[in-house]
């Protein structure tokens, strides 16, 4: 697979999840609330409760290809998350024919992989092993979350610093050096744990001209 990471705006895009079990619920949670998500299944996991989106109760195994194709009308991205690999592969084949992006939870690989994601107010980090080891992707996500609990505050601090430097420091290379030094300063990371304003005072005293 020749895949590259992209960040895509899914506002108003229709995403359909086939399968309402634990895996389908996890996939739905990934896309909500950014996309318009519909979960189609004969039953639904309690994990879907409170997530939002739409649910359609159908026995997917009883549908022929024409009926499955009809369910994909106007869909931007589809996820096959049923325990039936043959059914998942049928959905994938229809998606390819209709030019719909497809992720397969079990069966022949689709053209979309869903990464392990770290979300914050100011950041979005995606980690993927290209399907080789979900456990490693999860380990890396948990490690980064534990190692950088104040990443959001640092990003906000860096934005504040860049604005100040554009006014106070005319040399572009010097501005880059200062932003890197602030990122590597352990005392600023320690201060961020107590609040952005404390960290900002250290930046002003130590780095701003």
mmCIF file of C-alpha atoms in Angstrom:
data_model
loop_
_atom_site.group_PDB
_atom_site.id
_atom_site.type_symbol
_atom_site.label_atom_id
_atom_site.label_comp_id
_atom_site.label_asym_id
_atom_site.label_seq_id
_atom_site.Cartn_x
_atom_site.Cartn_y
_atom_site.Cartn_z
ATOM 1 C CA UNK A 1 0.000 0.000 0.000
ATOM 2 C CA UNK A 2 1.309 3.412 -0.967
ATOM 3 C CA UNK A 3 -0.405 5.673 1.560
ATOM 4 C CA UNK A 4 0.331 9.169 2.834
ATOM 5 C CA UNK A 5 -1.265 11.040 5.765
ATOM 6 C CA UNK A 6 -3.751 13.833 5.061
ATOM 7 C CA UNK A 7 -5.916 16.049 7.247
ATOM 8 C CA UNK A 8 -9.322 16.437 5.602
ATOM 9 C CA UNK A 9 -12.286 18.686 6.382
ATOM 10 C CA UNK A 10 -15.286 16.353 6.754
ATOM 11 C CA UNK A 11 -17.838 19.075 7.520
ATOM 12 C CA UNK A 12 -21.103 18.111 5.829
ATOM 13 C CA UNK A 13 -19.626 14.900 4.390
ATOM 14 C CA UNK A 14 -21.639 11.672 4.688
ATOM 15 C CA UNK A 15 -19.887 8.740 6.345
ATOM 16 C CA UNK A 16 -21.611 5.355 6.574
ATOM 17 C CA UNK A 17 -20.574 2.672 9.048
ATOM 18 C CA UNK A 18 -21.787 -0.842 8.220
ATOM 19 C CA UNK A 19 -21.951 -2.712 11.516
ATOM 20 C CA UNK A 20 -23.122 -1.478 14.893
ATOM 21 C CA UNK A 21 -20.923 -3.554 17.192
ATOM 22 C CA UNK A 22 -17.911 -2.509 19.263
ATOM 23 C CA UNK A 23 -15.745 -1.890 16.198
ATOM 24 C CA UNK A 24 -18.473 0.063 14.426
ATOM 25 C CA UNK A 25 -18.983 2.189 17.534
ATOM 26 C CA UNK A 26 -15.267 2.980 17.675
ATOM 27 C CA UNK A 27 -15.256 3.973 14.012
ATOM 28 C CA UNK A 28 -18.349 6.138 14.480
ATOM 29 C CA UNK A 29 -16.744 7.897 17.462
ATOM 30 C CA UNK A 30 -13.709 8.665 15.304
ATOM 31 C CA UNK A 31 -15.750 10.528 12.681
ATOM 32 C CA UNK A 32 -18.253 12.233 14.999
ATOM 33 C CA UNK A 33 -19.041 15.077 15.357
ATOM 34 C CA UNK A 34 -17.020 16.315 12.354
ATOM 35 C CA UNK A 35 -18.956 14.301 9.740
ATOM 36 C CA UNK A 36 -22.572 13.292 9.138
ATOM 37 C CA UNK A 37 -22.419 9.683 10.340
ATOM 38 C CA UNK A 38 -24.944 6.908 9.718
ATOM 39 C CA UNK A 39 -24.550 3.473 11.304
ATOM 40 C CA UNK A 40 -26.372 0.604 9.588
ATOM 41 C CA UNK A 41 -26.787 -2.683 11.439
ATOM 42 C CA UNK A 42 -29.301 -5.250 12.674
ATOM 43 C CA UNK A 43 -28.314 -4.355 16.274
ATOM 44 C CA UNK A 44 -26.360 -1.609 18.020
ATOM 45 C CA UNK A 45 -23.768 -1.644 20.782
ATOM 46 C CA UNK A 46 -24.451 0.424 23.924
ATOM 47 C CA UNK A 47 -21.152 2.144 23.071
ATOM 48 C CA UNK A 48 -23.055 4.073 20.386
ATOM 49 C CA UNK A 49 -25.339 5.643 22.969
ATOM 50 C CA UNK A 50 -24.860 9.379 23.194
ATOM 51 C CA UNK A 51 -22.508 9.602 20.205
ATOM 52 C CA UNK A 52 -25.070 11.194 17.916
ATOM 53 C CA UNK A 53 -25.453 10.478 14.230
ATOM 54 C CA UNK A 54 -28.165 8.392 12.609
ATOM 55 C CA UNK A 55 -28.930 4.687 12.942
ATOM 56 C CA UNK A 56 -30.673 2.480 10.403
ATOM 57 C CA UNK A 57 -31.785 -0.987 11.460
ATOM 58 C CA UNK A 58 -31.222 -3.466 8.634
ATOM 59 C CA UNK A 59 -30.113 -7.069 8.239
ATOM 60 C CA UNK A 60 -27.152 -6.369 5.945
ATOM 61 C CA UNK A 61 -26.520 -10.045 5.204
ATOM 62 C CA UNK A 62 -29.888 -10.265 3.431
ATOM 63 C CA UNK A 63 -29.163 -7.414 0.996
ATOM 64 C CA UNK A 64 -27.987 -7.901 -2.574
ATOM 65 C CA UNK A 65 -25.397 -5.668 -4.253
ATOM 66 C CA UNK A 66 -28.034 -3.366 -5.740
ATOM 67 C CA UNK A 67 -29.521 -2.737 -2.305
ATOM 68 C CA UNK A 68 -26.095 -2.166 -0.763
ATOM 69 C CA UNK A 69 -25.267 0.229 -3.579
ATOM 70 C CA UNK A 70 -28.428 2.210 -2.852
ATOM 71 C CA UNK A 71 -27.294 2.667 0.766
ATOM 72 C CA UNK A 72 -24.104 4.265 -0.551
ATOM 73 C CA UNK A 73 -25.806 6.985 -2.600
ATOM 74 C CA UNK A 74 -24.230 10.355 -1.773
ATOM 75 C CA UNK A 75 -21.682 8.837 0.606
ATOM 76 C CA UNK A 76 -18.171 10.301 0.835
ATOM 77 C CA UNK A 77 -16.578 7.523 2.907
ATOM 78 C CA UNK A 78 -17.767 4.082 3.984
ATOM 79 C CA UNK A 79 -16.517 1.771 6.719
ATOM 80 C CA UNK A 80 -17.229 -1.960 6.738
ATOM 81 C CA UNK A 81 -17.172 -3.042 10.376
ATOM 82 C CA UNK A 82 -19.274 -6.209 10.319
ATOM 83 C CA UNK A 83 -17.884 -9.581 11.503
ATOM 84 C CA UNK A 84 -18.649 -11.021 8.023
ATOM 85 C CA UNK A 85 -15.523 -10.541 5.885
ATOM 86 C CA UNK A 86 -17.279 -11.583 2.693
ATOM 87 C CA UNK A 87 -19.930 -8.920 3.277
ATOM 88 C CA UNK A 88 -17.252 -6.352 4.071
ATOM 89 C CA UNK A 89 -15.434 -7.206 0.837
ATOM 90 C CA UNK A 90 -18.661 -6.878 -1.173
ATOM 91 C CA UNK A 91 -19.178 -3.406 0.282
ATOM 92 C CA UNK A 92 -15.581 -2.543 -0.597
ATOM 93 C CA UNK A 93 -16.034 -3.680 -4.198
ATOM 94 C CA UNK A 94 -19.130 -1.489 -4.585
ATOM 95 C CA UNK A 95 -17.279 1.466 -3.068
ATOM 96 C CA UNK A 96 -14.426 1.078 -5.547
ATOM 97 C CA UNK A 97 -16.893 0.949 -8.430
ATOM 98 C CA UNK A 98 -18.624 4.117 -7.208
ATOM 99 C CA UNK A 99 -15.446 6.024 -6.311
ATOM 100 C CA UNK A 100 -16.241 6.066 -2.575
ATOM 101 C CA UNK A 101 -13.400 6.085 -0.056
ATOM 102 C CA UNK A 102 -13.437 2.813 1.888
ATOM 103 C CA UNK A 103 -12.062 1.445 5.138
ATOM 104 C CA UNK A 104 -12.343 -2.251 5.910
ATOM 105 C CA UNK A 105 -12.163 -3.345 9.538
ATOM 106 C CA UNK A 106 -11.943 -7.025 8.574
ATOM 107 C CA UNK A 107 -11.275 -8.332 5.068
ATOM 108 C CA UNK A 108 -9.493 -7.050 1.976
ATOM 109 C CA UNK A 109 -7.748 -3.717 2.685
ATOM 110 C CA UNK A 110 -9.538 -0.565 1.591
ATOM 111 C CA UNK A 111 -7.958 2.671 0.424
ATOM 112 C CA UNK A 112 -8.317 4.376 3.834
ATOM 113 C CA UNK A 113 -6.658 3.490 7.130
ATOM 114 C CA UNK A 114 -8.066 4.982 10.318
ATOM 115 C CA UNK A 115 -5.175 6.016 12.583
ATOM 116 C CA UNK A 116 -4.844 6.196 16.329
ATOM 117 C CA UNK A 117 -5.452 9.867 17.110
ATOM 118 C CA UNK A 118 -4.511 12.364 19.811
ATOM 119 C CA UNK A 119 -6.847 15.362 19.820
ATOM 120 C CA UNK A 120 -6.499 18.644 21.626
ATOM 121 C CA UNK A 121 -7.847 22.143 21.303
ATOM 122 C CA UNK A 122 -4.824 23.177 19.226
ATOM 123 C CA UNK A 123 -3.478 19.908 17.848
ATOM 124 C CA UNK A 124 -4.378 16.706 16.047
ATOM 125 C CA UNK A 125 -1.805 13.908 15.882
ATOM 126 C CA UNK A 126 -2.393 10.745 13.855
ATOM 127 C CA UNK A 127 -0.368 7.555 14.338
ATOM 128 C CA UNK A 128 -0.486 4.569 12.010
ATOM 129 C CA UNK A 129 1.501 1.389 11.514
ATOM 130 C CA UNK A 130 -0.314 0.825 8.191
ATOM 131 C CA UNK A 131 -2.376 -1.862 9.858
ATOM 132 C CA UNK A 132 0.641 -3.938 10.901
ATOM 133 C CA UNK A 133 0.268 -3.381 14.654
ATOM 134 C CA UNK A 134 -2.667 -1.489 16.180
ATOM 135 C CA UNK A 135 -1.083 -2.232 19.573
ATOM 136 C CA UNK A 136 2.023 -0.218 18.679
ATOM 137 C CA UNK A 137 -0.087 2.693 17.426
ATOM 138 C CA UNK A 138 -2.062 2.640 20.681
ATOM 139 C CA UNK A 139 1.183 2.423 22.716
ATOM 140 C CA UNK A 140 2.629 5.459 20.941
ATOM 141 C CA UNK A 141 -0.591 7.421 21.432
ATOM 142 C CA UNK A 142 -0.700 6.659 25.150
ATOM 143 C CA UNK A 143 3.031 7.432 25.509
ATOM 144 C CA UNK A 144 2.668 10.846 23.866
ATOM 145 C CA UNK A 145 -0.433 11.681 25.902
ATOM 146 C CA UNK A 146 1.403 10.828 29.133
ATOM 147 C CA UNK A 147 4.683 12.523 28.100
ATOM 148 C CA UNK A 148 3.178 15.783 26.812
ATOM 149 C CA UNK A 149 0.098 16.529 28.932
ATOM 150 C CA UNK A 150 0.550 20.291 28.393
ATOM 151 C CA UNK A 151 1.024 20.189 24.626
ATOM 152 C CA UNK A 152 -2.047 22.357 24.018
ATOM 153 C CA UNK A 153 -0.706 25.032 26.349
ATOM 154 C CA UNK A 154 2.701 24.958 24.646
ATOM 155 C CA UNK A 155 1.107 25.416 21.232
ATOM 156 C CA UNK A 156 -0.888 28.402 22.527
ATOM 157 C CA UNK A 157 2.286 29.797 24.120
ATOM 158 C CA UNK A 158 4.207 29.374 20.861
ATOM 159 C CA UNK A 159 1.513 31.225 18.934
ATOM 160 C CA UNK A 160 1.672 34.051 21.462
ATOM 161 C CA UNK A 161 5.479 34.079 21.216
ATOM 162 C CA UNK A 162 5.490 34.216 17.409
ATOM 163 C CA UNK A 163 3.169 37.220 17.442
ATOM 164 C CA UNK A 164 5.417 39.032 19.944
ATOM 165 C CA UNK A 165 8.592 38.175 18.025
ATOM 166 C CA UNK A 166 7.237 39.546 14.750
ATOM 167 C CA UNK A 167 7.000 42.923 16.488
ATOM 168 C CA UNK A 168 10.131 42.819 18.638
ATOM 169 C CA UNK A 169 12.694 40.773 16.696
ATOM 170 C CA UNK A 170 13.430 41.744 13.063
ATOM 171 C CA UNK A 171 15.814 38.847 12.361
ATOM 172 C CA UNK A 172 13.899 35.803 11.082
ATOM 173 C CA UNK A 173 16.607 33.285 11.964
ATOM 174 C CA UNK A 174 16.786 34.657 15.490
ATOM 175 C CA UNK A 175 13.003 34.268 15.789
ATOM 176 C CA UNK A 176 13.301 30.610 14.790
ATOM 177 C CA UNK A 177 16.076 30.065 17.322
ATOM 178 C CA UNK A 178 14.030 31.564 20.154
ATOM 179 C CA UNK A 179 10.946 29.471 19.407
ATOM 180 C CA UNK A 180 13.082 26.307 19.349
ATOM 181 C CA UNK A 181 14.811 27.241 22.623
ATOM 182 C CA UNK A 182 11.470 27.834 24.318
ATOM 183 C CA UNK A 183 10.270 24.410 23.156
ATOM 184 C CA UNK A 184 13.357 22.764 24.642
ATOM 185 C CA UNK A 185 13.313 24.670 27.932
ATOM 186 C CA UNK A 186 12.300 22.241 30.747
ATOM 187 C CA UNK A 187 11.431 25.088 33.120
ATOM 188 C CA UNK A 188 8.804 26.387 30.708
ATOM 189 C CA UNK A 189 7.207 22.949 30.376
ATOM 190 C CA UNK A 190 7.154 22.734 34.182
ATOM 191 C CA UNK A 191 5.555 26.170 34.399
ATOM 192 C CA UNK A 192 2.915 25.237 31.826
ATOM 193 C CA UNK A 193 1.645 22.567 34.207
ATOM 194 C CA UNK A 194 0.667 25.420 36.530
ATOM 195 C CA UNK A 195 -0.733 27.686 33.826
ATOM 196 C CA UNK A 196 0.149 29.494 30.617
ATOM 197 C CA UNK A 197 0.612 32.910 32.270
ATOM 198 C CA UNK A 198 3.408 31.668 34.518
ATOM 199 C CA UNK A 199 5.195 30.157 31.525
ATOM 200 C CA UNK A 200 4.680 33.367 29.544
ATOM 201 C CA UNK A 201 6.376 35.428 32.274
ATOM 202 C CA UNK A 202 9.431 33.169 32.047
ATOM 203 C CA UNK A 203 9.475 33.557 28.255
ATOM 204 C CA UNK A 204 9.313 37.349 28.556
ATOM 205 C CA UNK A 205 12.113 37.504 31.106
ATOM 206 C CA UNK A 206 14.403 35.006 29.426
ATOM 207 C CA UNK A 207 13.821 35.211 25.667
ATOM 208 C CA UNK A 208 12.137 38.403 24.532
ATOM 209 C CA UNK A 209 14.447 41.336 23.713
#
